[in-house]
CSV table of N, CA and C in Angstrom, one decimal:
chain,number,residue,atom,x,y,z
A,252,UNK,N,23.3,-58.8,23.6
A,252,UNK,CA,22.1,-58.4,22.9
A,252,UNK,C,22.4,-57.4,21.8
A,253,UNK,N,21.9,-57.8,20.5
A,253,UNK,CA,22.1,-57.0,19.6
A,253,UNK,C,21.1,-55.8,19.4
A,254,UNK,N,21.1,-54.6,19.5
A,254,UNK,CA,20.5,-53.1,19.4
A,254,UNK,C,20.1,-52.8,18.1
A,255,UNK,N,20.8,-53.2,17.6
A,255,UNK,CA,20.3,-52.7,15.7
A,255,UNK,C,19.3,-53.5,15.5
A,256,UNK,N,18.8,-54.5,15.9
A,256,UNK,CA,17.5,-55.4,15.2
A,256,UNK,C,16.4,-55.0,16.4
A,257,UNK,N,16.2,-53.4,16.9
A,257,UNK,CA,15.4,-53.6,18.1
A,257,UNK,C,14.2,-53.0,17.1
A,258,UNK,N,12.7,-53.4,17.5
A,258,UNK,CA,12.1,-52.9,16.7
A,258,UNK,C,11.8,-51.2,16.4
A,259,UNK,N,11.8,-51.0,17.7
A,259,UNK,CA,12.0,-49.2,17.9
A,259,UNK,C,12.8,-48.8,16.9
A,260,UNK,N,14.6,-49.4,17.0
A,260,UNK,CA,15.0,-48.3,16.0
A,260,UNK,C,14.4,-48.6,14.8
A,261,UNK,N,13.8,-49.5,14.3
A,261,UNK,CA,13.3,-49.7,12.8
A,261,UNK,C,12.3,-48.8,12.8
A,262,UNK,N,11.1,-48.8,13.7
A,262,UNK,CA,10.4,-47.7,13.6
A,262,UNK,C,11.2,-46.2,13.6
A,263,UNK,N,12.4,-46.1,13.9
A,263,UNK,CA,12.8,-44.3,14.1
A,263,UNK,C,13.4,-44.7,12.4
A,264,UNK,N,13.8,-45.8,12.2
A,264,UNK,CA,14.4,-45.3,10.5
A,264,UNK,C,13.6,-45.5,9.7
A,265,UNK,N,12.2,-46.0,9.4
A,265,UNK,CA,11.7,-46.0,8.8
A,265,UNK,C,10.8,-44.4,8.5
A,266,UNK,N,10.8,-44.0,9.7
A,266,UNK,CA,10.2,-42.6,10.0
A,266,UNK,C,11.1,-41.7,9.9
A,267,UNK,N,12.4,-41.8,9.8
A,267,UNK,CA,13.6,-40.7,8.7
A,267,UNK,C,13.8,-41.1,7.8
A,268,UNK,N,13.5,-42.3,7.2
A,268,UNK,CA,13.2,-42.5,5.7
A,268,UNK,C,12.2,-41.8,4.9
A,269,UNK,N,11.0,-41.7,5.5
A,269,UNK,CA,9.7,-40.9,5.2
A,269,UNK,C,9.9,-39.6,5.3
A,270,UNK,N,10.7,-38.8,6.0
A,270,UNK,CA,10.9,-37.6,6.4
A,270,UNK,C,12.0,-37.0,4.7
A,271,UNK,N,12.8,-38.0,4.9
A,271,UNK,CA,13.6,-37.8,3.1
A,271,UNK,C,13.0,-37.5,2.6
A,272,UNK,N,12.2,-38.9,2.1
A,272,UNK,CA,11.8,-38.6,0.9
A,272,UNK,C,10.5,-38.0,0.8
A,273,UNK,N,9.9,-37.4,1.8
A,273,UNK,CA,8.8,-36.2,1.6
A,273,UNK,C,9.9,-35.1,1.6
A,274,UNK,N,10.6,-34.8,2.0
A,274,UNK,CA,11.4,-33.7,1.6
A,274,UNK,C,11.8,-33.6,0.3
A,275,UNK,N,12.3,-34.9,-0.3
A,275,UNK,CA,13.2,-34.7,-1.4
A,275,UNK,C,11.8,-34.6,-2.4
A,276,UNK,N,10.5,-34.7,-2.4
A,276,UNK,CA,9.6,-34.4,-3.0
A,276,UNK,C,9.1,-32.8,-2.8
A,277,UNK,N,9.2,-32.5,-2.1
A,277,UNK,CA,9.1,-30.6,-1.7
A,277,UNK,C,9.8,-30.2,-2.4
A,278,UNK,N,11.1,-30.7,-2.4
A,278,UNK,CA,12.2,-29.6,-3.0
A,278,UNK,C,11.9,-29.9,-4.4
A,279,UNK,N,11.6,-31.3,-5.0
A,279,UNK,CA,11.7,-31.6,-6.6
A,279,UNK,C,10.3,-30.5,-7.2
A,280,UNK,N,9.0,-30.0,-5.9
A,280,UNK,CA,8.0,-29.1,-6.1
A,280,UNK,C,8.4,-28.2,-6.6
A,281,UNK,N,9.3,-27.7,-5.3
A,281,UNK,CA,9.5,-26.1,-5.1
A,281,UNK,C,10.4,-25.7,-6.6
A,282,UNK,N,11.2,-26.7,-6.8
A,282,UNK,CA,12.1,-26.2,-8.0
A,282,UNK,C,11.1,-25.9,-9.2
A,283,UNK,N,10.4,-27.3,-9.4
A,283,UNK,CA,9.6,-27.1,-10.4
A,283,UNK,C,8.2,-26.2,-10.7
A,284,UNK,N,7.7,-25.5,-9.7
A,284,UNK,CA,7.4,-24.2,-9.2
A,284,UNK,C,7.9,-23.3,-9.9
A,285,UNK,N,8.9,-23.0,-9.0
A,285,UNK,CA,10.8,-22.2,-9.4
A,285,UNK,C,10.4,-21.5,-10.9
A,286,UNK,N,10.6,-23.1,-12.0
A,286,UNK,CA,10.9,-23.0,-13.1
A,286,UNK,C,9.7,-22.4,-13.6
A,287,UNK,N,8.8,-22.9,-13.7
A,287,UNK,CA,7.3,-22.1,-14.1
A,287,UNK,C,7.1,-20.9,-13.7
A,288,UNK,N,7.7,-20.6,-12.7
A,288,UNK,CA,6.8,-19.0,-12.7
A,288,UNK,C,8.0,-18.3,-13.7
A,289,UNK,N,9.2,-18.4,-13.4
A,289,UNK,CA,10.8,-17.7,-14.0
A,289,UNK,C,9.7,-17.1,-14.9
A,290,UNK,N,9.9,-15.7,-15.1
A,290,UNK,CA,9.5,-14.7,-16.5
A,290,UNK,C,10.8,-14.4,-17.2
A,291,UNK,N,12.1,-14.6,-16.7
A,291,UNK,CA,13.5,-13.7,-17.2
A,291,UNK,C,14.0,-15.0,-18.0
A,292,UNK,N,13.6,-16.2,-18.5
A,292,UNK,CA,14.2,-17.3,-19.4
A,292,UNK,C,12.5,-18.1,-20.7
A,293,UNK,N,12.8,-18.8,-21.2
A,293,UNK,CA,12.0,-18.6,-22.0
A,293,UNK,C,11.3,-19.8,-22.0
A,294,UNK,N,10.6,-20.2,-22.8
A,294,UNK,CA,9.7,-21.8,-22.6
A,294,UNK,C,11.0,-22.9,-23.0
A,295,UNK,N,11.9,-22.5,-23.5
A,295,UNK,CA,13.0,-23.7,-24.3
A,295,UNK,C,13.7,-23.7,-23.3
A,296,UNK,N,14.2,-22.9,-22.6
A,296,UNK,CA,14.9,-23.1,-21.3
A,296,UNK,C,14.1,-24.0,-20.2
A,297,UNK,N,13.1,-23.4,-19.7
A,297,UNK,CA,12.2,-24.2,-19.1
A,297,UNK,C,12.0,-25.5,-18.9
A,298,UNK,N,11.9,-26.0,-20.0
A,298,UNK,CA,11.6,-27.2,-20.8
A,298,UNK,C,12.9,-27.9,-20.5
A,299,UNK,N,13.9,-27.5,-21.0
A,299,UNK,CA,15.3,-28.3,-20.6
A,299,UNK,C,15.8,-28.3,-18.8
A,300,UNK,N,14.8,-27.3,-18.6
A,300,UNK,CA,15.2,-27.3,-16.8
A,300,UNK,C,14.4,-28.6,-16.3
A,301,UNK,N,13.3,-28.5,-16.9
A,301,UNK,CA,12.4,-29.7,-16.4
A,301,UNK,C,12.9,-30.6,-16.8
A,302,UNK,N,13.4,-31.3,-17.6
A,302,UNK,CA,13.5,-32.7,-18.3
A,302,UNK,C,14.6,-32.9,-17.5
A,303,UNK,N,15.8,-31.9,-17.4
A,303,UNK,CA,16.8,-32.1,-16.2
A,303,UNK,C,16.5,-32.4,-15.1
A,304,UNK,N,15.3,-31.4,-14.5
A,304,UNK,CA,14.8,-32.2,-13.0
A,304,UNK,C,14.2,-33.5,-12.9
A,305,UNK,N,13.8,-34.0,-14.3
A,305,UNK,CA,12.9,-35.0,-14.2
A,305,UNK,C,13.5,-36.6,-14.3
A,306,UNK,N,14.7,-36.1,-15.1
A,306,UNK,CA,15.6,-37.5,-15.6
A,306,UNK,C,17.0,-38.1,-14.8
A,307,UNK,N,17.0,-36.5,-13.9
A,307,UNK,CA,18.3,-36.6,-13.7
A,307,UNK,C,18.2,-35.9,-12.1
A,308,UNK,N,17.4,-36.4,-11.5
A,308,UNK,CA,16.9,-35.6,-10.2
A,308,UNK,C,18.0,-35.1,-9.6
A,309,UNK,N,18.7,-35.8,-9.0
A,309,UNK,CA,19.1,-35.8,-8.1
A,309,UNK,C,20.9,-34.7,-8.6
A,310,UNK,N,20.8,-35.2,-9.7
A,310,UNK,CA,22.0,-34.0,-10.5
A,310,UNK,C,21.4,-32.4,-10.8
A,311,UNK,N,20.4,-32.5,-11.5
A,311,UNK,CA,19.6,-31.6,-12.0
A,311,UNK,C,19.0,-30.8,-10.9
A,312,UNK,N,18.6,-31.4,-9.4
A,312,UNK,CA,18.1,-30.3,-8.4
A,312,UNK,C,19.3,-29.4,-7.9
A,313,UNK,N,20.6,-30.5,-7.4
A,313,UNK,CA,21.8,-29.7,-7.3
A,313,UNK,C,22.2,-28.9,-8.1
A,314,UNK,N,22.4,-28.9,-9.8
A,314,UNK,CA,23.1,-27.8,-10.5
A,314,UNK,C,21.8,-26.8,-10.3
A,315,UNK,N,20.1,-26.9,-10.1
A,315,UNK,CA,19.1,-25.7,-10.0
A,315,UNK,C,19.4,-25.5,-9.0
A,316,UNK,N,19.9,-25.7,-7.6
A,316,UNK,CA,20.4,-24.8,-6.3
A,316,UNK,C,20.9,-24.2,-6.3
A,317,UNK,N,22.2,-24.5,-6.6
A,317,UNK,CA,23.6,-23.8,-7.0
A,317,UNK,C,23.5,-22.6,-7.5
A,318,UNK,N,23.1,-22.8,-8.9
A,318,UNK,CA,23.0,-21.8,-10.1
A,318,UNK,C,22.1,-21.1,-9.5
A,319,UNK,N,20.3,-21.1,-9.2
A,319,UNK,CA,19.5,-20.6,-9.1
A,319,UNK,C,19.1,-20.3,-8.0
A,320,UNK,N,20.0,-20.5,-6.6
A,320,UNK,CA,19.1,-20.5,-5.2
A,320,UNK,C,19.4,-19.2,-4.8
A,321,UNK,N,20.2,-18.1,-5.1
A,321,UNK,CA,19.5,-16.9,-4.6
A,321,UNK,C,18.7,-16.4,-5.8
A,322,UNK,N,18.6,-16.9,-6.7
A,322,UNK,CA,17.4,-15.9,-7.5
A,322,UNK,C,15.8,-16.6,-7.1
A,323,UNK,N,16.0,-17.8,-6.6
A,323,UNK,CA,14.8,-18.6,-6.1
A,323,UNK,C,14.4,-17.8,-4.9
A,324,UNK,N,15.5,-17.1,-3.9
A,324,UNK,CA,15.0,-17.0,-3.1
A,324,UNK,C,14.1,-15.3,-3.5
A,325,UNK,N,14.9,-14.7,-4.1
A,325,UNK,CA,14.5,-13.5,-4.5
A,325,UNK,C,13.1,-13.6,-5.7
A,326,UNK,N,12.7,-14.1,-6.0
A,326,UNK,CA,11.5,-14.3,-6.5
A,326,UNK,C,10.7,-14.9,-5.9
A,327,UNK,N,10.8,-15.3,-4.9
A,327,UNK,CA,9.8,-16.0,-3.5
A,327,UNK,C,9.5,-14.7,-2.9
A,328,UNK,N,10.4,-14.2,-2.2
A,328,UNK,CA,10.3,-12.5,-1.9
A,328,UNK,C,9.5,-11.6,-2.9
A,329,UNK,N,9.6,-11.7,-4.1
A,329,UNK,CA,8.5,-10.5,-4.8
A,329,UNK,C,7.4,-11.1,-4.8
A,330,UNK,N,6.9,-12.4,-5.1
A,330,UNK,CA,6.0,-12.9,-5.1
A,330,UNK,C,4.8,-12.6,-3.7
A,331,UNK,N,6.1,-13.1,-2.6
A,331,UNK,CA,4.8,-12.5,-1.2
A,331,UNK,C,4.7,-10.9,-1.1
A,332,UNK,N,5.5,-10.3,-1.3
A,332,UNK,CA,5.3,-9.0,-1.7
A,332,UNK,C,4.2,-8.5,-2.5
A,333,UNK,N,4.2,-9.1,-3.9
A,333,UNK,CA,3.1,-8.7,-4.6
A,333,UNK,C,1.6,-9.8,-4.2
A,334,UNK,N,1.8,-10.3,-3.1
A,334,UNK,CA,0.7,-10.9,-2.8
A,334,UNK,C,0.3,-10.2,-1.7
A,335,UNK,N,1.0,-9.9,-1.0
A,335,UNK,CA,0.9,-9.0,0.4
A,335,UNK,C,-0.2,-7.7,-0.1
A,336,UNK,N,0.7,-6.8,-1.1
A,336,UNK,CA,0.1,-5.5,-1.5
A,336,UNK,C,-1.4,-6.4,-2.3
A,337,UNK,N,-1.8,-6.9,-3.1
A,337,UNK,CA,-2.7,-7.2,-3.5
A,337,UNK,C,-3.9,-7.2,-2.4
A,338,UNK,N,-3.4,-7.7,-1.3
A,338,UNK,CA,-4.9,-8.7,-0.1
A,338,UNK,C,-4.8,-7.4,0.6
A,339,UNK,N,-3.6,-6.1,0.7
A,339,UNK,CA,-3.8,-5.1,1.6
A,339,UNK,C,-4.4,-4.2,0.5
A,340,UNK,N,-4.7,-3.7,-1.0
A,340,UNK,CA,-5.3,-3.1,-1.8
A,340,UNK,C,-7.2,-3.7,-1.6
A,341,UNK,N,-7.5,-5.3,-1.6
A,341,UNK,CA,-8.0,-5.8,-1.5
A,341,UNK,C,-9.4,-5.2,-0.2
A,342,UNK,N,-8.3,-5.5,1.4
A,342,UNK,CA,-9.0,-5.2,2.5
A,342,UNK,C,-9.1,-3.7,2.3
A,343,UNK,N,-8.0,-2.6,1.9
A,343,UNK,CA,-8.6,-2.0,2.4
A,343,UNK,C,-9.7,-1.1,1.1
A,344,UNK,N,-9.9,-1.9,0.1
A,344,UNK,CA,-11.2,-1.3,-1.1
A,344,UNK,C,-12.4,-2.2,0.2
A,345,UNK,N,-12.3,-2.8,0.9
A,345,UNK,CA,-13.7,-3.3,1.5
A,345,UNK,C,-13.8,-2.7,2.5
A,346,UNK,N,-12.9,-2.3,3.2
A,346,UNK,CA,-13.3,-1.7,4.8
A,346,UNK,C,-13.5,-0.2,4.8
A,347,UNK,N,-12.2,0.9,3.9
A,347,UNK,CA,-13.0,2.0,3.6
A,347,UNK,C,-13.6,2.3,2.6
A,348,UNK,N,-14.4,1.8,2.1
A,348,UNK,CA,-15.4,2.1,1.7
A,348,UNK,C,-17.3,1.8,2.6
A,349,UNK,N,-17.2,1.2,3.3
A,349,UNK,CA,-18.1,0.8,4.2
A,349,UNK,C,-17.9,0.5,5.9
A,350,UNK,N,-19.5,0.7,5.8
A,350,UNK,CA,-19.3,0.7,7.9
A,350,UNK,C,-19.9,2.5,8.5
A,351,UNK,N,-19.9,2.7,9.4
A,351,UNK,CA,-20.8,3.6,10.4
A,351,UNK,C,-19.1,4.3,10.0
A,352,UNK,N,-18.5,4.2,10.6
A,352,UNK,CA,-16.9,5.0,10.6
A,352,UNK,C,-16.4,5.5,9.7
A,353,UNK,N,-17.0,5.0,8.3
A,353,UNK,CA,-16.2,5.5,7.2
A,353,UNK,C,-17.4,6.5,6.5
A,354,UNK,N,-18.8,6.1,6.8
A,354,UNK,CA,-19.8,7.0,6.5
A,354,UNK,C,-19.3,8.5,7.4
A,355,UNK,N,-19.2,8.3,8.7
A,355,UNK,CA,-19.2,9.4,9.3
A,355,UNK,C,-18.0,10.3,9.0
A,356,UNK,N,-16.9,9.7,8.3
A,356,UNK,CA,-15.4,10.2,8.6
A,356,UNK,C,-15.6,11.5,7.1
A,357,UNK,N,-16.7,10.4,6.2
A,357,UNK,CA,-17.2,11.2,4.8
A,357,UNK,C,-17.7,12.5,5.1
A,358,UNK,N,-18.8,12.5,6.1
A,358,UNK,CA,-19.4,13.7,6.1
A,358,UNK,C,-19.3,14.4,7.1
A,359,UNK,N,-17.9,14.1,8.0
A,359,UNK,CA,-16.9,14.9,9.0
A,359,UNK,C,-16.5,15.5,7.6
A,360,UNK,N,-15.5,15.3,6.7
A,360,UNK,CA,-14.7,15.9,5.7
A,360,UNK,C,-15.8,16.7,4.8
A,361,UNK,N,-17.1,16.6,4.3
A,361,UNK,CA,-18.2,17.9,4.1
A,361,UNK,C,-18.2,18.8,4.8
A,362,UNK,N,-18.2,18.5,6.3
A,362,UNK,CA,-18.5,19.5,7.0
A,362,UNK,C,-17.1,20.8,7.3
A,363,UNK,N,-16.1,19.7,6.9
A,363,UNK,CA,-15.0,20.6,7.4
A,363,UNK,C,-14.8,21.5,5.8
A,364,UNK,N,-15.1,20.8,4.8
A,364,UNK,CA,-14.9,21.7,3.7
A,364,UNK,C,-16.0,22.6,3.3
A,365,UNK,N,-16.7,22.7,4.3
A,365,UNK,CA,-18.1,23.5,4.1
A,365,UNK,C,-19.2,23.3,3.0
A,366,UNK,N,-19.2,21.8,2.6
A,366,UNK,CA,-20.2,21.6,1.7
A,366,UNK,C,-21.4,21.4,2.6
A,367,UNK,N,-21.6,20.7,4.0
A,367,UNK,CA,-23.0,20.8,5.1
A,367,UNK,C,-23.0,21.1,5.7
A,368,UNK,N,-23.5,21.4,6.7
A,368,UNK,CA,-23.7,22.3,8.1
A,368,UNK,C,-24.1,21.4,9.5
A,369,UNK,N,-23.8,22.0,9.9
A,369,UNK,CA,-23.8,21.0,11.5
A,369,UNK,C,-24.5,20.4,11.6
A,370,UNK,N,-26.3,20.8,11.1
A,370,UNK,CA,-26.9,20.1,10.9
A,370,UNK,C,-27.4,19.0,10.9
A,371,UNK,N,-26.9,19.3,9.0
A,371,UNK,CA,-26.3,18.2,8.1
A,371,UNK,C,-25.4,17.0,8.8
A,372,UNK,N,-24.7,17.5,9.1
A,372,UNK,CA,-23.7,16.5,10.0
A,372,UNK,C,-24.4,15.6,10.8
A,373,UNK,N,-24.8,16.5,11.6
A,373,UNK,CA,-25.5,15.4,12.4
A,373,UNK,C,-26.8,14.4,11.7
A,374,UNK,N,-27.5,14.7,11.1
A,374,UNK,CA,-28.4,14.0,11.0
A,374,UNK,C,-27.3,12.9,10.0
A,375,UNK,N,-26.6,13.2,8.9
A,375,UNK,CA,-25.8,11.8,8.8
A,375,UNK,C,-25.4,10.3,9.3
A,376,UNK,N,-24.8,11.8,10.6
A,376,UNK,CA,-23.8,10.9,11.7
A,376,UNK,C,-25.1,10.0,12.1
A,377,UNK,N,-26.2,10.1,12.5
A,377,UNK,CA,-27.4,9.4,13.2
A,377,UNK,C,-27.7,8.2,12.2
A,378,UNK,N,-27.5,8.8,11.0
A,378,UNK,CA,-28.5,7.7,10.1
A,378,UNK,C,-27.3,6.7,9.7
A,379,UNK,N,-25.8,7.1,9.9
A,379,UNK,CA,-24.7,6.0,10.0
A,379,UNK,C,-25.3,5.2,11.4
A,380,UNK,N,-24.7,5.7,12.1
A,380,UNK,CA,-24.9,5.1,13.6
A,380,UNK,C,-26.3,4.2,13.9
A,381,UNK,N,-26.8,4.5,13.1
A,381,UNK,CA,-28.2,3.5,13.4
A,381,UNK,C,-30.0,3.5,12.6
């Protein structure tokens, strides 16, 4: 009985065929990604990176690995970085600035600098709280 004509394996290679070539489409992404965001080379470079990736895939992604894959990785890294700080400047311009906790934490810091009086304090703290 011959094994290679079983339908199963055709199904498992057909389905690491698909697995390729959705990969080898991510990476032809990622590079050309890559090349677009680059600020340190200019539109003429760019341009010749792309036409490389585009004409000559499979040469053109290896010489962008090679040459480019720790600066790829290090510009993936500032990028979540500066996306990181952005969504953490973001949350926290929305959370302290509002809410019962941040009202009261306000006019705890009056009270300790002696601009209101206990009072004061308190009736704040009430009209935060509810």
């Amino acid at each position: 009985m011959d094994f290679t004509t079983h339908p199963f394996l055709n199904i498992l290679w057909t389905m690491f065929v698909i697995f390729v070539w959705l990969a080898w489409f991510w990476l032809l992404i990622t590079i050309s990604i890559d090349i677009f965001r680059r600020r340190d080379i200019g539109g003429g470079q760019k341009t010749l990176w792309f036409i490389l990736i585009i004409f000559l895939p499979l040469i053109g992604s290896l010489i962008y690995i090679i040459s480019q894959g720790g600066h790829m990785a290090e510009r993936n890294i500032e990028e979540a970085q500066r996306q990181q700080q952005a969504f953490d400047s973001y949350v926290d311009s929305r959370v302290a600035s509002s809410g019962p906790a941040a009202e009261i934490e306000k006019a705890k810091a009056l009270l300790d600098s002696g601009a209101i009086d206990q009072a004061e304090f308190q009736r704040l703290k009430a009209k935060a709280i509810g």
